[in-house]
Amino acid sequence: MSLNLSDGELLDQIKKGDEKAFELLYKAYFKILCIYSYRIVKSPDVAEEIVQDVFFHIWDKRKSFELTISFKSYLFRAVHNNSLKYLRHQKIVSAYENSGFFSGTEEVTGQQLLEEAEILQMLHKVVDSLPERTREIFELNRFKGLKYQEIAEFLSVSVKTVEAHMSAVLKSLRNGLKDYGHFIWLGLFLIFIIG
Amino acid sequence: MDELKIVKYLSGELSENEAEEVKQWIDHAEHKAEFEKIQQLWNSSPLLKDEGLFQADLSWKKMKLRIDNEKVKPLSGIFAHKWSYAIAGLLVILLGAALFFKYYFQETAPGLQFMTQDRKQDQPVILPDGTRVFLNRYTRVVLDQDFGKDTRTLSLTGEAYFEVAKDKTKPFIIKTATAHVKVVGTSFNVSAYHDQDSVQVAVNTGIVELYSAEEISHKIRLTIGKKGTYLPKNEKLVSNPYFDSNIFAWRTHQLSFKNADLKYVVNMLTIAYGKDIKIKQVKDDSFRWNLNVDHLELDSVLKVIVGTNNLKLTKAGGSYLISSK
């Protein structure tokens, strides 16, 4: 059995003081928000602290917490702003702006932010669902920059095998994109709990 | 267009001619939108590389602590209590079973609850009775609602160094998950290691009582130079004269190794510096170290250790790995 609750529904629960709902949202967004912040602040500890603070603020102010934008947009906006605030404090904003990852400037529109958020969320979902071997090969290619030939040698498999796994990745990305289209269409981000 | 060609195009595995073919396919109006999205995902994928740095479950535990902390009601009247400045030279180290939790340091409602996260505290917390408490990493001290009334009782998870203020009329009691420690006389040391699943008390001067959390009558009295150990698993209380000063290293920044094997050295360094150090595939562990460490960086200490025994040190993130060359 699976229970699907939208962010909005969970947020309503949180306002009533429901810690379980808070935990669900926290765990659902924690990683991608940390990854997002980490790209800016370059320190995993700081990134986690920023994400924690954003969530703590929500909990702290839960009774009066009102949103005019989607919860997801709010989270990414808050993490983005707090990460830059941290950088400003560290006086290395300019270095970051020149690094060229994502938009990087403070002038990020809500649309851009949401797009980045969705890309991250979707990627995370797709890569997480890849079979272990496929994921390993994908990571060797994308994270370590190995050529197919090099991966084949490294894992003692044929190039054909590597190609098959990489094709599978593309297929998953395409499927994910299709599914994700429906997500946006529904305007909901669902959290699945396997019960 | 088959998927293999597209993915090879994305990976830059195609020859110029083949790539040109894919490009033309992409430029076709009906493929363009989808491909651009795929390309965006592809280009962003290295972002996930660092995913492993973040552990949602662990982080939630910290968050839970912050939330719980918020719930604690402030205590009133406690600061009105006039406490004695006559602080005995009392040393207490307690390391509860919950060391795995990363506690968040926050000074809400002062005098009530104190926490540290991944950094220890150099300045002591001063309790309402004048007792000074130094907190090691991931430590939480919670004062009882009635602290200072008839007794001075507090709970501890993690590790702390206490200098307990003298007040014979109000016993000072430290509660951990499995054992309690009561100050009877004046000064003593307490330590309890999580990896041993036990609570240990080492006494400098005075008398200390160590007793099971469940059965108060089940206790031992410890005097100078004695170390008491409580093993919750079989409810055993033992006393012996041994005392290892290295357990204070997290505070004193001093370690002393005499004829020590690698496992012991690494274990003590792990506790003292709060870093993850692993030993892997060390073929010959017969080497013994004689070493004094005084206010040194962990990196320097480890370099010396691997240097003296032809070992290799690998550093990844915040962790260290020691292996054979």
Coordinates of C-alpha atoms in Angstrom, one line a residue, chain A residues 19 22-24 26-27 30-32 34-35 38-39 43-45 47-49 51-56 59-60 62 101-102 115 118-120 122-124 127-128 135 138-139 141-144 146-149 163-164 166-167 169-171 173-174 177-178, chain B residues 1-14 25 31 33-71 102 104 106 117-119:
Chain A
E19 CA 6.2 15.8 13.3
F22 CA 7.7 17.3 8.9
E23 CA 10.1 14.3 8.8
L24 CA 8.7 13.1 5.5
Y26 CA 12.7 16.8 5.4
K27 CA 13.8 13.5 4.2
F30 CA 17.2 16.9 2.2
K31 CA 19.6 15.5 -0.3
I32 CA 18.8 17.6 -3.3
C34 CA 22.1 19.9 0.2
I35 CA 23.5 19.1 -3.2
Y38 CA 26.9 22.4 -1.7
R39 CA 27.5 23.6 -5.2
S43 CA 31.4 22.7 2.2
P44 CA 29.1 19.7 3.0
D45 CA 28.8 20.8 6.6
A47 CA 25.3 23.0 3.1
E48 CA 23.7 20.7 5.6
E49 CA 23.5 23.5 8.2
V51 CA 19.3 23.2 4.8
Q52 CA 18.6 22.4 8.5
D53 CA 18.2 26.1 9.3
V54 CA 15.6 26.5 6.5
F55 CA 13.6 23.6 7.8
F56 CA 14.0 24.6 11.4
W59 CA 9.0 24.2 12.0
D60 CA 9.6 27.1 14.3
R62 CA 4.8 26.6 11.5
F101 CA 27.7 26.5 -12.5
F102 CA 24.0 27.0 -12.7
E115 CA 13.7 24.6 -13.3
E118 CA 13.1 20.1 -11.0
I119 CA 16.1 19.0 -12.9
L120 CA 17.9 18.0 -9.7
M122 CA 14.3 14.3 -11.5
L123 CA 17.9 13.4 -11.9
H124 CA 18.1 12.1 -8.4
V127 CA 19.8 7.8 -11.1
D128 CA 18.6 6.4 -7.8
R135 CA 24.5 3.1 -12.2
F138 CA 27.0 5.7 -15.7
E139 CA 28.9 7.2 -12.8
N141 CA 31.3 7.9 -17.4
R142 CA 29.8 11.0 -16.0
F143 CA 31.6 11.5 -12.7
K144 CA 35.0 10.1 -13.5
L146 CA 36.0 7.6 -18.4
K147 CA 35.5 6.6 -22.1
Y148 CA 33.4 3.5 -22.8
Q149 CA 36.5 1.7 -23.8
E163 CA 27.0 0.5 -24.5
A164 CA 24.0 -1.5 -23.4
M166 CA 24.5 3.5 -21.2
S167 CA 21.5 3.0 -23.6
V169 CA 20.4 5.1 -18.8
L170 CA 19.2 7.2 -21.7
K171 CA 16.0 5.2 -21.7
L173 CA 16.1 9.5 -18.5
R174 CA 13.5 9.7 -21.3
L177 CA 11.1 13.0 -18.4
K178 CA 7.8 11.6 -19.5
Chain B
M1 CA 17.4 7.2 -34.2
D2 CA 18.4 4.5 -31.8
E3 CA 19.2 5.2 -28.2
L4 CA 22.7 4.0 -28.4
K5 CA 23.6 6.6 -30.9
I6 CA 22.1 9.4 -28.9
V7 CA 23.8 8.3 -25.7
K8 CA 27.1 7.9 -27.5
Y9 CA 26.6 11.4 -28.9
L10 CA 26.1 12.7 -25.4
S11 CA 29.1 11.0 -24.1
G12 CA 31.2 12.2 -27.0
E13 CA 31.9 8.7 -28.3
L14 CA 30.9 9.3 -31.9
W25 CA 18.2 14.3 -36.2
H31 CA 12.9 15.9 -31.4
A33 CA 12.4 19.9 -27.2
E34 CA 12.9 16.5 -25.8
F35 CA 16.6 16.3 -26.6
E36 CA 17.3 19.7 -25.1
K37 CA 15.8 18.5 -21.8
I38 CA 17.8 15.3 -22.0
Q39 CA 21.0 17.3 -22.7
Q40 CA 20.2 19.5 -19.7
L41 CA 19.8 16.5 -17.4
W42 CA 23.0 14.9 -18.9
N43 CA 25.0 18.0 -18.2
S44 CA 23.7 18.4 -14.7
S45 CA 24.3 14.8 -13.7
P46 CA 27.7 15.3 -12.2
L47 CA 25.9 17.3 -9.5
L48 CA 24.9 13.9 -8.0
K49 CA 28.4 13.0 -7.5
D50 CA 28.4 14.4 -4.0
E51 CA 25.1 12.9 -3.0
G52 CA 26.9 10.4 -0.7
L53 CA 28.1 13.3 1.5
F54 CA 24.6 13.8 2.8
Q55 CA 22.7 11.4 4.9
A56 CA 19.1 12.2 5.4
D57 CA 18.5 9.8 8.3
L58 CA 21.4 11.1 10.3
S59 CA 20.6 14.7 9.6
W60 CA 17.0 14.1 10.6
K61 CA 18.2 12.9 14.0
K62 CA 20.0 16.2 14.5
M63 CA 16.9 18.0 13.4
K64 CA 14.8 16.0 15.8
L65 CA 17.0 17.1 18.6
R66 CA 16.6 20.8 17.6
I67 CA 12.8 20.3 17.6
D68 CA 12.8 18.5 20.9
N69 CA 15.0 21.1 22.4
E70 CA 12.5 23.7 21.5
K71 CA 9.8 21.8 23.5
K102 CA 25.4 14.3 16.0
Y104 CA 23.4 20.3 17.5
Q106 CA 22.4 25.4 21.0
Q117 CA 27.5 19.2 17.3
D118 CA 30.7 18.3 15.5
R119 CA 32.9 20.7 17.5

